Amino acid sequence: MIDFTLTDEQKQLRELARKFAQREIAPLAAELDREQRFSQAIVDRYFETGLLHSHVPEEYGGAGLTSLEGCLVAEELAAACGGVASYLGANNLGLTPFMIAGSPELKEELLTRHCEGPNLAAFCLTEAEAGSDVASMRSTARRVGDENIINGTKQFITNGGVASLYSFFASENLGLGHKGISCFMVPAKTPGISHGKKEDKMGQRAADTREVCFTEVHVPARYRLGKGMDGFKIAMQTLDESRAGVAAAAVGIARAALEAAIAYSKERKQFGQPIAANQAIQFMLADMATKVEAARLLVWQAAHLHDQGLRNSKESAMAKCFAADTAMQVTTDAVQIFGGYGYMKDYPLEKYMRDAKLHQIYEGTNQIQRLVIAGQLLR
Ligand SMILES: Cc1cc2nc3c(=O)[nH]c(=O)nc-3n(C[C@H](O)[C@H](O)[C@H](O)COP(=O)(O)OP(=O)(O)OC[C@H]3O[C@@H](n4cnc5c(N)ncnc54)[C@H](O)[C@@H]3O)c2cc1C
């Protein structure tokens, strides 16, 4: 018997996230988007709810949420603002390599300190010439005594200029391709770290996205995760874990657009009746709602598998791909239902559409997700 009922605790968690998102984020969403402004105040207040370091085990100061619980929260945050949800979620993304491969001693030293305050982490994988093809990265780490010296520039990094801790991927042996990559946890105050300009983005504009440049950055050897040269595996495992959350955020944006479209279609009158009286509009709403629910079920499946300790590469890729495509389609249809008003910045519809688009691109484009799914099918 499959039971989709949430426990009372999970319902309370979702309610907490919803209240926070609607009270603290939604009223600021349009302004942050217009001004392309990152709000540390939201991070500070979110920290007070105890949810900021949601995926970190309680012993290190986090909330210790399961993947499914994290998805419930991500949907609520993104329903209020895709950009804010993205930067709060990127903290967990940046910390996930640590959870996967950090030694207990290093977690005690760096993770516990990070979780003591309203701090953000960033996940530094992408480079100008290494996007989908991560293995072609040019960042290097060379061992000198009991330190690694890292050089390289990462591109499009969420929280790039505001993070206090980076998970940074660099090659210890460029000739070995993906087998030479290692992952390092690096405090942002380490000398030699600088940032590029804040990217001027189409959507999710509240998030601080920039280049992160490492020039002769000296990192203690113990800050390297795992056994070394296993960074590619750590990155892929991180993305398998995080994709359900990104997919959940896409569901949140789609749900917000659907709810707005339902309300508007009942209010807006043309030809003497609400536009919702037209079957053409009803069928659009029915298809939008079906896709949102289907996407949510894929998200919950991917998260549930992870929580059972089972591999979920295919399912998390399916969830991310389907939820992102759903968000794009549902937000586009919602703009259509609003007609000309949907195209205006006075309403949140065009923002939903711009915010949704990014979900088809980051954490592996939807083409790459299809490659992952097909790869699993054809094994
Ligand atoms: C706003 C934003 C925030 C981001 N945040 C982060 C972050 O925090 N950390 C981080 O490390 N990265 C981040 N990224 C980077 C993101 O993950 C990459 O942009 C993404 O992986 C795609 O890489 P690319 O942009 O180089 O595109 P490319 O890899 O150059 O792809 C271009 C196009 O070609 C397609 N393509 C490429 N290879 C194939 C193939 N084999 N088969 C079929 N199609 C293919 C792609 O799907 C895409 O449509 C962010 C990006 C953006 C835009």
Coordinates of C-alpha atoms in Angstrom, one line a residue, residues 11 32 52 66 77 84-85 88 157 160 177 197 207 210 229 240 322 326 331 333 361 375:
K11 CA 2.4 19.1 7.9
L32 CA 14.2 42.3 -4.7
L52 CA 18.5 27.5 7.2
T66 CA 15.0 14.3 5.5
L77 CA 9.9 29.1 -0.4
V84 CA 15.2 33.8 -2.5
A85 CA 14.5 30.0 -2.6
L88 CA 18.6 29.7 0.6
I157 CA 28.1 30.7 -8.7
G160 CA 29.3 33.6 -5.0
G177 CA 40.2 14.2 -16.6
K197 CA 30.7 41.5 -10.8
A207 CA 20.2 35.6 -5.8
R210 CA 29.0 35.7 -9.7
M229 CA 40.7 12.8 -6.7
D240 CA 21.7 13.5 -7.3
F322 CA 9.8 17.2 -15.6
T326 CA 6.3 21.9 -16.0
T331 CA 4.0 29.8 -15.9
D333 CA 0.1 29.4 -19.6
I361 CA 19.3 25.3 -17.0
G375 CA 22.0 6.3 -19.7

